[in-house]
Structures are given as structure tokens and as C-alpha cells.
Coordinates of C-alpha atoms in Angstrom, one line a residue:
M22 CA -1.4 -17.9 -17.0
T23 CA 2.1 -18.7 -15.9
A24 CA 2.0 -19.2 -12.2
A25 CA 4.5 -17.7 -9.8
P26 CA 7.2 -19.9 -8.4
A27 CA 5.8 -21.8 -5.5
E28 CA 7.4 -23.8 -2.6
G29 CA 8.9 -27.1 -3.6
R30 CA 8.4 -26.7 -7.3
G31 CA 12.0 -26.1 -8.4
A32 CA 11.6 -22.3 -8.2
T33 CA 14.4 -19.9 -7.6
A34 CA 14.4 -19.6 -3.8
L35 CA 13.7 -16.2 -2.2
T36 CA 15.1 -16.4 1.3
A37 CA 16.4 -13.6 3.5
A38 CA 20.1 -13.4 3.7
P39 CA 21.9 -13.1 7.0
G40 CA 22.4 -9.6 8.4
D41 CA 25.4 -7.9 6.9
G42 CA 26.2 -5.8 10.0
T43 CA 26.0 -2.5 8.1
D44 CA 22.7 -1.2 9.2
A45 CA 23.2 2.5 9.8
A46 CA 20.0 2.7 11.7
S47 CA 21.7 1.1 14.7
S48 CA 24.6 3.6 14.9
G49 CA 24.7 5.8 17.9
P50 CA 22.1 7.2 20.4
V51 CA 18.9 8.9 19.3
R52 CA 18.7 12.6 19.8
A53 CA 15.4 14.5 19.9
D54 CA 16.8 17.3 17.9
D55 CA 18.0 14.9 15.1
P56 CA 14.9 13.8 13.1
W57 CA 17.0 11.8 10.7
R58 CA 18.3 9.6 13.5
A59 CA 14.9 9.5 15.2
A60 CA 13.3 8.3 11.9
A61 CA 16.0 5.7 11.6
A62 CA 15.3 4.6 15.2
V63 CA 11.7 4.0 14.3
L64 CA 12.7 1.5 11.6
L65 CA 15.2 -0.2 13.8
G66 CA 12.7 -0.5 16.6
N67 CA 10.1 -2.0 14.2
W68 CA 12.5 -4.5 12.7
T69 CA 11.6 -8.1 13.7
G70 CA 14.8 -9.7 12.4
T71 CA 13.3 -10.7 9.1
S72 CA 11.0 -7.8 8.2
T73 CA 9.5 -4.5 9.5
V74 CA 6.1 -4.3 11.2
P75 CA 4.1 -1.1 10.6
S76 CA 3.6 -0.6 14.3
R77 CA 4.6 -2.8 17.3
T78 CA 1.2 -2.5 18.9
L79 CA -1.5 -2.1 16.2
Y80 CA 0.0 -3.9 13.3
P81 CA 2.4 -6.7 14.6
H82 CA 2.9 -8.6 11.3
Q83 CA 4.3 -7.8 7.8
W84 CA 2.0 -5.8 5.5
S85 CA 2.4 -5.7 1.7
W86 CA 2.5 -2.1 0.6
D87 CA 3.9 -1.0 4.0
S88 CA 6.9 -3.1 3.3
A89 CA 7.4 -1.6 -0.1
F90 CA 7.3 1.9 1.3
V91 CA 9.6 0.8 4.2
A92 CA 12.1 -0.6 1.7
I93 CA 12.2 2.7 -0.1
G94 CA 13.3 4.4 3.1
L95 CA 15.5 1.6 4.4
R96 CA 17.7 1.8 1.3
H97 CA 19.2 5.0 2.7
L98 CA 20.2 3.2 5.8
S99 CA 21.1 -0.3 4.6
P100 CA 20.4 -1.4 1.0
R101 CA 20.9 -5.0 2.1
R102 CA 18.2 -4.8 4.7
A103 CA 15.9 -3.1 2.2
Q104 CA 16.4 -6.0 -0.2
R105 CA 15.6 -8.4 2.5
E106 CA 12.4 -6.6 3.3
L107 CA 11.1 -7.2 -0.2
E108 CA 12.5 -10.7 -0.4
M109 CA 10.7 -11.8 2.7
L110 CA 7.4 -10.4 1.4
L111 CA 7.8 -12.0 -2.1
G112 CA 8.7 -15.3 -0.4
A113 CA 5.1 -15.5 0.7
Q114 CA 3.7 -15.0 -2.8
W115 CA 0.9 -17.4 -3.9
G116 CA 1.1 -19.7 -6.9
D117 CA -1.3 -17.6 -8.9
G118 CA 0.9 -14.6 -8.5
R119 CA -0.9 -12.6 -5.8
I120 CA 1.2 -11.0 -3.1
P121 CA -0.9 -11.3 0.1
H122 CA -1.6 -8.2 2.1
I123 CA -0.4 -9.7 5.4
V124 CA 2.3 -12.2 6.1
F125 CA 1.8 -13.5 9.6
N126 CA 4.6 -13.8 12.1
P127 CA 4.1 -17.2 13.8
A128 CA 5.7 -15.9 17.0
V129 CA 2.8 -13.4 17.5
P130 CA -0.2 -14.7 19.5
H131 CA -3.2 -15.2 17.2
A132 CA -5.3 -12.9 19.5
A133 CA -3.0 -10.0 18.9
Y134 CA -4.5 -9.1 15.6
F135 CA -7.9 -9.8 13.9
P136 CA -8.5 -11.1 11.3
G137 CA -5.6 -13.4 12.0
P138 CA -4.3 -16.7 10.4
D139 CA -7.1 -18.8 11.9
F140 CA -9.6 -16.6 10.1
W141 CA -7.9 -16.5 6.7
R142 CA -6.9 -20.2 6.8
S143 CA -4.8 -19.7 3.6
A144 CA -2.4 -22.6 4.4
G145 CA -4.9 -24.6 6.4
S146 CA -6.1 -24.4 10.0
P147 CA -3.2 -23.4 12.3
A148 CA -2.0 -26.3 14.4
G149 CA -1.0 -25.0 17.8
G150 CA 1.6 -22.3 18.1
G151 CA 4.4 -23.8 16.2
G152 CA 3.6 -22.5 12.8
G153 CA 2.4 -25.7 11.3
V154 CA -1.0 -26.4 9.8
A155 CA -3.6 -29.1 10.0
G156 CA -6.2 -29.7 7.3
P157 CA -6.5 -28.2 3.7
G158 CA -6.1 -24.5 3.3
A159 CA -8.7 -22.2 1.8
G160 CA -6.0 -20.9 -0.5
A161 CA -4.8 -24.3 -1.8
R162 CA -6.3 -23.9 -5.3
A163 CA -4.8 -20.5 -5.7
G164 CA -1.4 -21.7 -4.6
A165 CA -1.1 -20.3 -1.1
P166 CA 2.3 -21.2 0.4
A167 CA 2.0 -24.4 2.4
R168 CA 4.2 -23.4 5.3
T169 CA 3.5 -19.7 5.7
Q170 CA 0.2 -18.2 7.0
T171 CA -1.0 -15.2 5.0
S172 CA -4.2 -13.3 4.3
G173 CA -5.9 -14.0 1.0
I174 CA -6.4 -10.4 -0.3
V175 CA -3.9 -8.0 -1.8
Q176 CA -2.8 -4.4 -1.6
P177 CA -1.7 -1.7 -4.1
P178 CA 1.2 -2.8 -6.4
V179 CA 4.0 -0.4 -5.4
H180 CA 6.5 -3.3 -5.2
A181 CA 8.3 -3.0 -8.5
L182 CA 8.9 0.7 -8.0
A183 CA 10.3 -0.1 -4.6
A184 CA 12.6 -2.9 -6.0
L185 CA 14.0 -0.5 -8.6
L186 CA 14.7 2.2 -6.1
V187 CA 16.3 -0.3 -3.7
H188 CA 18.6 -1.5 -6.5
R189 CA 19.6 2.0 -7.4
A190 CA 20.7 2.6 -3.8
D191 CA 23.7 0.3 -4.3
P192 CA 23.7 -1.2 -7.9
A193 CA 27.0 -3.1 -7.4
A194 CA 25.8 -4.9 -4.2
S195 CA 22.4 -5.6 -5.7
A196 CA 24.1 -7.2 -8.8
R197 CA 26.4 -9.3 -6.6
R198 CA 23.4 -10.7 -4.7
G199 CA 21.4 -11.1 -7.9
F200 CA 18.6 -9.1 -6.3
L201 CA 16.8 -7.9 -9.4
A202 CA 17.2 -11.3 -11.2
R203 CA 15.5 -13.0 -8.3
V204 CA 12.6 -10.6 -7.7
Y205 CA 11.8 -9.9 -11.4
P206 CA 10.0 -13.2 -12.1
R207 CA 8.0 -12.7 -8.9
L208 CA 7.0 -9.2 -9.9
L209 CA 6.1 -10.4 -13.4
A210 CA 3.7 -13.0 -11.9
W211 CA 2.2 -10.4 -9.6
H212 CA 1.5 -8.0 -12.4
R213 CA 0.1 -10.8 -14.6
Y214 CA -2.3 -11.7 -11.8
L215 CA -3.6 -8.2 -11.6
A216 CA -3.8 -7.8 -15.3
E217 CA -5.6 -11.1 -15.9
D218 CA -7.3 -12.5 -12.8
R219 CA -8.4 -9.0 -11.6
D220 CA -9.6 -7.5 -14.8
L221 CA -13.2 -8.0 -13.6
G222 CA -14.6 -5.2 -15.6
G223 CA -13.1 -6.4 -18.9
A224 CA -11.7 -2.9 -19.6
G225 CA -8.0 -3.6 -18.9
L226 CA -7.9 -2.2 -15.3
A227 CA -7.3 -4.1 -12.2
A228 CA -10.2 -4.4 -9.7
I229 CA -10.2 -4.8 -5.9
V230 CA -12.7 -7.2 -4.2
H231 CA -12.4 -5.8 -0.7
P232 CA -11.9 -2.2 0.7
W233 CA -8.8 -3.3 2.4
E234 CA -7.2 -4.0 -0.9
S235 CA -7.2 -0.3 -1.8
G236 CA -5.0 0.4 1.2
M237 CA -7.5 3.2 2.0
D238 CA -9.6 0.9 4.1
N239 CA -12.7 2.9 5.2
S240 CA -12.7 5.7 2.6
P241 CA -16.2 7.2 2.1
C242 CA -15.8 6.1 -1.5
W243 CA -16.7 2.6 -0.3
D244 CA -19.8 3.5 1.6
G245 CA -22.1 3.0 -1.4
P246 CA -20.8 -0.4 -2.5
L247 CA -20.6 -1.6 1.2
A248 CA -24.2 -0.7 1.8
R249 CA -25.2 -3.8 -0.2
I250 CA -23.2 -6.1 2.2
E251 CA -24.9 -7.8 5.1
P252 CA -22.5 -7.4 8.1
A253 CA -21.2 -10.4 9.9
P254 CA -22.8 -10.8 13.3
A255 CA -21.0 -8.7 16.0
A256 CA -20.7 -11.8 18.2
S257 CA -18.8 -13.7 15.5
F258 CA -15.5 -11.8 15.9
R259 CA -13.6 -9.6 18.3
R260 CA -11.8 -6.5 17.1
A261 CA -8.2 -6.4 18.4
D262 CA -7.6 -3.0 16.8
L263 CA -9.6 -1.3 19.6
D264 CA -7.2 -2.6 22.2
H265 CA -4.5 -0.2 20.8
G266 CA -6.4 2.4 18.8
D267 CA -8.8 5.2 19.8
P268 CA -12.3 4.1 18.6
A269 CA -12.8 7.7 17.3
D270 CA -9.9 7.0 14.9
R271 CA -10.9 3.5 13.8
P272 CA -13.7 2.2 11.4
T273 CA -17.1 1.8 13.0
D274 CA -18.4 -1.6 14.1
L275 CA -20.9 -1.6 11.2
D276 CA -18.2 -1.1 8.6
Y277 CA -16.0 -3.7 10.3
G278 CA -18.8 -6.3 10.2
R279 CA -19.1 -5.7 6.5
Y280 CA -15.3 -6.1 6.0
V281 CA -15.5 -9.4 7.9
R282 CA -18.4 -10.7 5.8
L283 CA -16.6 -9.8 2.5
A284 CA -13.4 -11.5 3.6
A285 CA -15.2 -14.6 4.8
D286 CA -17.1 -14.9 1.6
Y287 CA -13.9 -14.6 -0.5
R288 CA -12.2 -17.2 1.7
D289 CA -15.1 -19.6 1.5
A290 CA -15.0 -19.3 -2.3
G291 CA -11.4 -20.5 -2.2
Y292 CA -10.1 -17.0 -2.9
A293 CA -11.2 -17.4 -6.5
D294 CA -11.5 -14.4 -8.8
A295 CA -13.0 -15.6 -12.0
G296 CA -16.5 -17.0 -12.1
V297 CA -17.4 -15.5 -8.8
R298 CA -20.0 -12.8 -8.2
H299 CA -18.1 -10.6 -5.8
G300 CA -20.2 -8.6 -3.3
F301 CA -17.6 -5.7 -3.7
A302 CA -15.8 -5.1 -7.0
V303 CA -14.3 -1.7 -7.7
E304 CA -11.8 -0.2 -10.2
D305 CA -9.7 2.1 -8.0
P306 CA -7.5 4.9 -9.6
C307 CA -4.7 4.6 -7.0
V308 CA -4.3 0.8 -7.5
N309 CA -4.1 1.3 -11.2
A310 CA -1.8 4.4 -11.0
L311 CA 0.6 2.4 -9.0
L312 CA 0.4 -0.5 -11.4
I313 CA 1.3 2.0 -14.2
A314 CA 4.3 3.3 -12.2
S315 CA 5.4 -0.2 -11.4
E316 CA 5.2 -1.2 -15.0
E317 CA 7.4 1.7 -15.9
A318 CA 9.8 0.5 -13.1
M319 CA 9.6 -3.0 -14.6
A320 CA 10.9 -1.6 -17.9
E321 CA 13.9 -0.3 -16.1
I322 CA 14.5 -3.5 -14.2
A323 CA 14.2 -5.5 -17.5
A324 CA 16.8 -3.2 -19.1
E325 CA 19.1 -3.7 -16.2
L326 CA 18.8 -7.5 -16.7
G327 CA 19.4 -7.3 -20.4
A328 CA 15.7 -8.1 -21.2
D329 CA 13.4 -6.2 -23.6
P330 CA 11.7 -3.4 -21.7
G331 CA 9.3 -2.7 -24.5
G332 CA 6.5 -4.9 -23.3
H333 CA 6.4 -3.1 -19.9
R334 CA 6.3 0.3 -21.5
E335 CA 3.5 -0.8 -23.8
R336 CA 1.5 -2.2 -20.9
A337 CA 2.0 1.1 -19.0
A338 CA 0.7 3.0 -22.0
R339 CA -2.3 0.8 -22.4
L340 CA -3.1 1.1 -18.7
T341 CA -2.8 4.9 -18.8
E342 CA -5.2 5.0 -21.8
A343 CA -7.7 2.7 -20.0
L344 CA -7.4 4.7 -16.8
V345 CA -8.2 8.0 -18.5
A346 CA -11.0 6.5 -20.6
R347 CA -12.6 4.6 -17.8
L348 CA -12.1 6.7 -14.6
W349 CA -11.3 10.3 -15.5
D350 CA -14.1 12.8 -14.8
P351 CA -13.2 16.0 -16.6
D352 CA -16.1 18.0 -15.1
A353 CA -15.0 17.2 -11.6
G354 CA -11.3 17.4 -12.4
I355 CA -10.4 14.1 -10.7
F356 CA -10.3 10.3 -11.3
R357 CA -13.3 8.4 -9.8
S358 CA -13.4 4.9 -8.5
R359 CA -15.9 2.7 -10.5
D360 CA -18.4 0.4 -8.8
L361 CA -18.5 -2.6 -11.1
R362 CA -21.6 -4.2 -9.5
A363 CA -23.6 -1.0 -10.2
D364 CA -21.6 -0.1 -13.3
R365 CA -21.2 3.5 -12.4
A366 CA -18.6 6.0 -11.1
I367 CA -18.4 6.7 -7.4
G368 CA -19.0 10.4 -7.0
Q369 CA -16.5 11.2 -4.3
Y370 CA -13.3 13.3 -4.1
S371 CA -10.6 11.1 -2.7
V372 CA -6.8 11.4 -2.6
A373 CA -6.8 8.2 -4.6
G374 CA -8.2 10.2 -7.5
L375 CA -5.2 12.4 -7.5
T376 CA -2.5 9.7 -7.5
P377 CA -2.6 9.1 -11.3
L378 CA -0.2 12.0 -11.4
L379 CA 2.3 9.1 -11.0
A380 CA 1.7 8.1 -14.6
P381 CA 4.4 9.7 -16.7
G382 CA 2.2 9.3 -19.9
L383 CA -0.8 11.1 -18.4
P384 CA -2.1 13.7 -20.9
P385 CA -0.7 17.1 -20.0
A386 CA -4.2 18.7 -19.8
V387 CA -5.3 16.0 -17.3
A388 CA -2.1 16.6 -15.2
R389 CA -2.8 20.3 -15.1
T390 CA -6.4 19.8 -14.1
L391 CA -5.3 17.5 -11.2
R392 CA -2.9 20.2 -10.0
D393 CA -5.8 22.7 -10.0
T394 CA -8.0 20.2 -8.1
L395 CA -5.2 19.8 -5.5
A396 CA -5.1 23.5 -4.9
G397 CA -8.9 23.9 -5.0
P398 CA -11.5 23.8 -2.3
H399 CA -11.7 20.0 -2.0
F400 CA -8.0 19.6 -0.9
R401 CA -6.6 23.2 -0.5
L402 CA -2.9 22.2 -1.0
G403 CA -0.9 25.4 -0.5
E404 CA -3.3 26.8 2.1
L405 CA -2.9 23.5 4.0
P406 CA 0.5 21.8 4.1
L407 CA -0.6 18.2 3.5
V408 CA -3.4 16.5 1.5
A409 CA -6.5 15.3 3.2
S410 CA -7.5 11.7 2.3
Y411 CA -11.0 12.8 1.5
D412 CA -12.9 15.9 0.3
L413 CA -12.6 18.7 2.8
E414 CA -16.1 19.8 1.7
G415 CA -17.6 16.3 1.7
G416 CA -20.5 15.4 3.9
A417 CA -18.6 12.3 5.2
F418 CA -15.4 14.2 6.0
D419 CA -14.0 13.3 9.4
R420 CA -10.7 14.8 10.3
T421 CA -9.7 12.1 12.8
R422 CA -11.2 8.8 11.5
Y423 CA -8.7 6.8 9.6
W424 CA -9.1 7.3 5.8
R425 CA -12.2 9.5 6.0
G426 CA -10.2 12.8 6.1
P427 CA -6.8 12.6 7.9
A428 CA -3.7 13.3 5.9
W429 CA -1.3 10.3 5.3
F430 CA 2.4 10.5 4.6
N431 CA 2.5 7.7 2.0
T432 CA -0.1 9.4 -0.2
A433 CA 1.9 12.7 0.2
W434 CA 5.0 10.9 -1.0
L435 CA 3.2 9.6 -4.0
L436 CA 1.8 13.0 -4.9
E437 CA 5.2 14.6 -4.4
R438 CA 6.7 12.2 -6.9
G439 CA 3.8 12.7 -9.3
L440 CA 3.9 16.5 -9.1
R441 CA 7.7 16.5 -9.7
G442 CA 7.3 14.2 -12.6
H443 CA 4.8 16.6 -14.3
G444 CA 6.9 19.7 -13.9
A445 CA 5.4 21.1 -10.7
A446 CA 8.7 21.3 -8.9
A447 CA 7.8 24.3 -6.6
T448 CA 4.6 22.5 -5.4
A449 CA 6.5 19.3 -4.9
D450 CA 9.2 21.1 -2.9
A451 CA 6.6 22.6 -0.6
L452 CA 4.9 19.3 -0.1
R453 CA 8.2 17.6 0.6
R454 CA 9.0 20.2 3.3
A455 CA 5.5 19.7 4.8
V456 CA 6.0 15.9 5.0
L457 CA 9.4 16.3 6.7
T458 CA 8.2 18.9 9.2
G459 CA 4.9 17.1 9.9
A460 CA 6.4 13.6 10.3
A461 CA 9.0 14.7 12.8
A462 CA 6.6 17.0 14.8
S463 CA 4.0 14.2 15.1
G464 CA 6.4 11.6 16.3
F465 CA 6.1 9.8 13.0
A466 CA 2.4 9.3 13.4
E467 CA 0.4 7.0 11.3
Y468 CA -1.6 10.0 10.0
V469 CA -2.4 13.5 11.0
D470 CA -5.4 15.9 11.3
P471 CA -5.2 17.7 7.9
L472 CA -6.3 21.0 9.5
T473 CA -4.0 21.1 12.5
G474 CA -1.2 18.6 11.8
A475 CA -1.9 16.9 15.1
G476 CA -0.8 13.2 15.1
R477 CA -3.4 10.5 15.1
G478 CA -3.3 6.7 15.1
A479 CA -0.2 4.9 16.0
R480 CA 3.1 6.7 16.7
G481 CA 6.5 5.5 15.5
F482 CA 4.8 4.3 12.3
S483 CA 7.2 2.7 9.9
W484 CA 6.2 4.1 6.5
T485 CA 6.0 7.6 7.9
A486 CA 9.6 7.3 9.1
A487 CA 10.8 5.5 6.0
L488 CA 9.3 8.0 3.5
A489 CA 10.5 11.0 5.5
L490 CA 14.0 9.5 5.3
D491 CA 13.6 9.2 1.5
L492 CA 12.4 12.7 1.1
A493 CA 15.1 14.1 3.4
S494 CA 17.8 12.2 1.4
S495 CA 16.5 13.6 -1.9
G496 CA 16.7 17.1 -0.6
R497 CA 19.9 16.6 1.4
E498 CA 18.4 18.2 4.5
W499 CA 15.7 18.0 7.1
P500 CA 14.0 21.5 7.4
G501 CA 14.8 23.1 10.7
A502 CA 17.3 20.4 11.7
G503 CA 20.5 21.8 10.3
G504 CA 20.9 18.9 7.9
R505 CA 21.8 15.4 9.1

């Protein structure tokens, strides 16, 4: 496998450019009756000078798929800043191609977030507070950057789609900066890592080795696979998330102990993928649907750069075929995650199983069935404005606890895009309006109660604001706000 460019190896540098002074987010005072400006203010407030944090309190570092979603919204305010968002993330890419799910800000105290850099030890044991390291890093064999502390796991691959959309916001400026030419090799290495190192089932699909890698951290889909994991002792770690989040919204201590055990085992194995018996190994439909959408985006990026897009389109087609053959459940009308350790489908209805609507080559009959499932009793889209993250009729449904039921704005954005791509414009329009109304009414909440729309989790959440801006821009209005 060709490794991604790494620090000090003659690679094309990916560094953030100085600010261009054109950030529309900073123009003028925020008005409560102007949701566009209020959303822009969220992104301005969460900007650190180099990237955007999801939340100033709960998530004080840079997260992988968060930054991709943030860039999609930022492109409507400042394409230059949106480019920088992705460049900063890709600058922390590992030599084996993986994009880590967290890039740590050395200015943030280690106790502010757990698991922090001294847990992951990707670049070595942190030395004091100056950002240096002492001793070998657990990620050394996998090519972890030597001077940047990151986690060692990944998140869903929405990055190429984000890069293409950011480029399209200002193609001339993007071309002048060589944006696509610089990110394309990084994205190639990222997709290669997923296709080769993470094909743990041997069927052509990318697998995840930790629930956090799905982005849908404590979905009930993971309860079965997690039941095999012996949790880390409660006294061995301290949860910083409970300092800022309601315990009723957050994962339980038992689940968290299992997350810590899995992450520690992966770290202690040097973040190796091949030749390791992973305690948790799952083929997830959302991860693979986003890989398909991003391969389609890579074809467009290749064409922009004068390269042959054919290979990307062929890979997208092969992935779509494997996704349907491997994860589609025609009787249930949804895509199922597959537990590779048990070699069986996970019999749960999750919003992840609807996201393959993103795949443009999805068989029409499958797309129609997914639309029926969305409107059916498990999700009730149309009766309810947004889409619950988990089966409304499921025994594990919890309308307030993280990914066990609440509706999220990023999955709504994905479904809106997928519905529109498969000809369901009226349903997509209604979902778009619901996202815009719900995002503004909730104070740009992290997620909402799917039955009442009440905000839960953090407020002023970056991807909620960013994706609302994107949907408002596509429709040229914010419902009830008299435009922008």
C-alpha cells in the first residue's frame, strides 16, 4: 500500500494559510430574529484560529467528520476558511492513510476531555504542556505524526464530498490556492486505507473496530457486540463529558468502560488492523454509504485535476454492489450492520441503515423501499418532522440519550441529500424545512427529542449550524425568517 505523505518525508505540505479577512461570519451584530446570522455566529464562536470545535464545552478539540460537515457550511461564509478547516484536519493524517477522529489542541488542558492525548499516546507520551512528546508513540508503526497528538481511531469518510463542495463554492480561488491538488493525494490515501486495511470481512466493505468510529457512538446496534467486552475498571478513568453534559443524555458508565477497554486494547496493539483479533469488528452501512458518496466525489475531483475519474466510479459501483449483497435486508426494508465476530447481521433499525440513499447507483427498488421504511412505523417521517436515530418501536429506544433515539441534524442532511438524489424532492423539501426550523428553534442543539423537537446535548453545536446554513443556502431562504 502506498502510504500517505508524512511529516519530514518530502511530502506536499498541508498547512493552514493565513486568514484572508473575508469571513462573512464576523460581519455585524447577531439578531435573534435572523437565524442565518445566528448560525454564522455559532461557527465564528467555535473557531479556534485554525479549526472549529464542535462545542466549546463538551468537545474542545477538532473532530474528523464534524470538521467535514463544518466545512460544508463554512463554504457559504468563507470558502477560504472552509478550505483551511479541511487542510488542518488532513495535516494530521497518519502515514498509513487514516484520518484520526480527534486532533488535539495542545492549548487545551488534558483534563478537559477524556480520552485525551495522554490516553491515546499516538505520538508518544505528552511532555509537559508545550505540545512536545517524550518516548515512542503507540502509533509509530502506523505512521502517526510525530509532532501532533491525535486519537488512533477514525470516523466516517465524508471528507472527499466536503472537499468537492468547498471547491465548488469558489472554483477560481480554490484553483489559485491549489486546494484540490493538495488534498487529493491525502484523500486517495484515506480511501485506500479503508479499502485495504479495514476490509476485515474480506467482502470489499470497510469495517469499524470501535463504536466511536461509526460516529453514532452508543447506538443500540452496538449493544450485542459490546456485550462480549470486559469493561475497563471504573477507577481507571474519569469521564470529563459528565462535567458538561446531563448524565441522562450521555452513554452509561458500563458502556463507557467498554469503550475505554476497546480503545486501550487497540492502542496497546500499536493501532494495527491486519493480523489482530479485534474485540469489536462491524461493517456499518453509513460508513460504507459515505465511502461510496466520497468515491463519487473523488471522481469529480479527479476530473477537475485532469486525472482519470474512471477508477473512482468503478470503486463506487463495486462498493454499492457489495453493500447491497452484504448488508441489505429486503424483508426488513433497511440495511443492517454486520457483526464480523459473530458473522451475522445486527437486527436493529437504525438511521445508519437508511443512509445508503446517498449512493447514486443504488437499485431503484431498494431506494423505494428505503423511502417506505422512512415513512413507516419505525421512523414516521412525515408524521414527525425529523428522523430518529433509532427505531421508534425498538425496546432500547430512548428519546433523550445520545444516539439511542434522538434526532440529529447531520443524519437529516445526509438523508435530505439522498432523497433528493433518488427523485423524492417533495420529501426532501419537507425534511429541509424541518431541519432549518428545528435547528434555529433549538438554539442549534447537538440533537433533539424526535417526538417534541426539544433541544438536547450541547447548544451552539457547530455541525448543526453549518448544515443548516448549507440547506438554507440551497433553498435561498430560512423558513419563517423572511429570507436572509
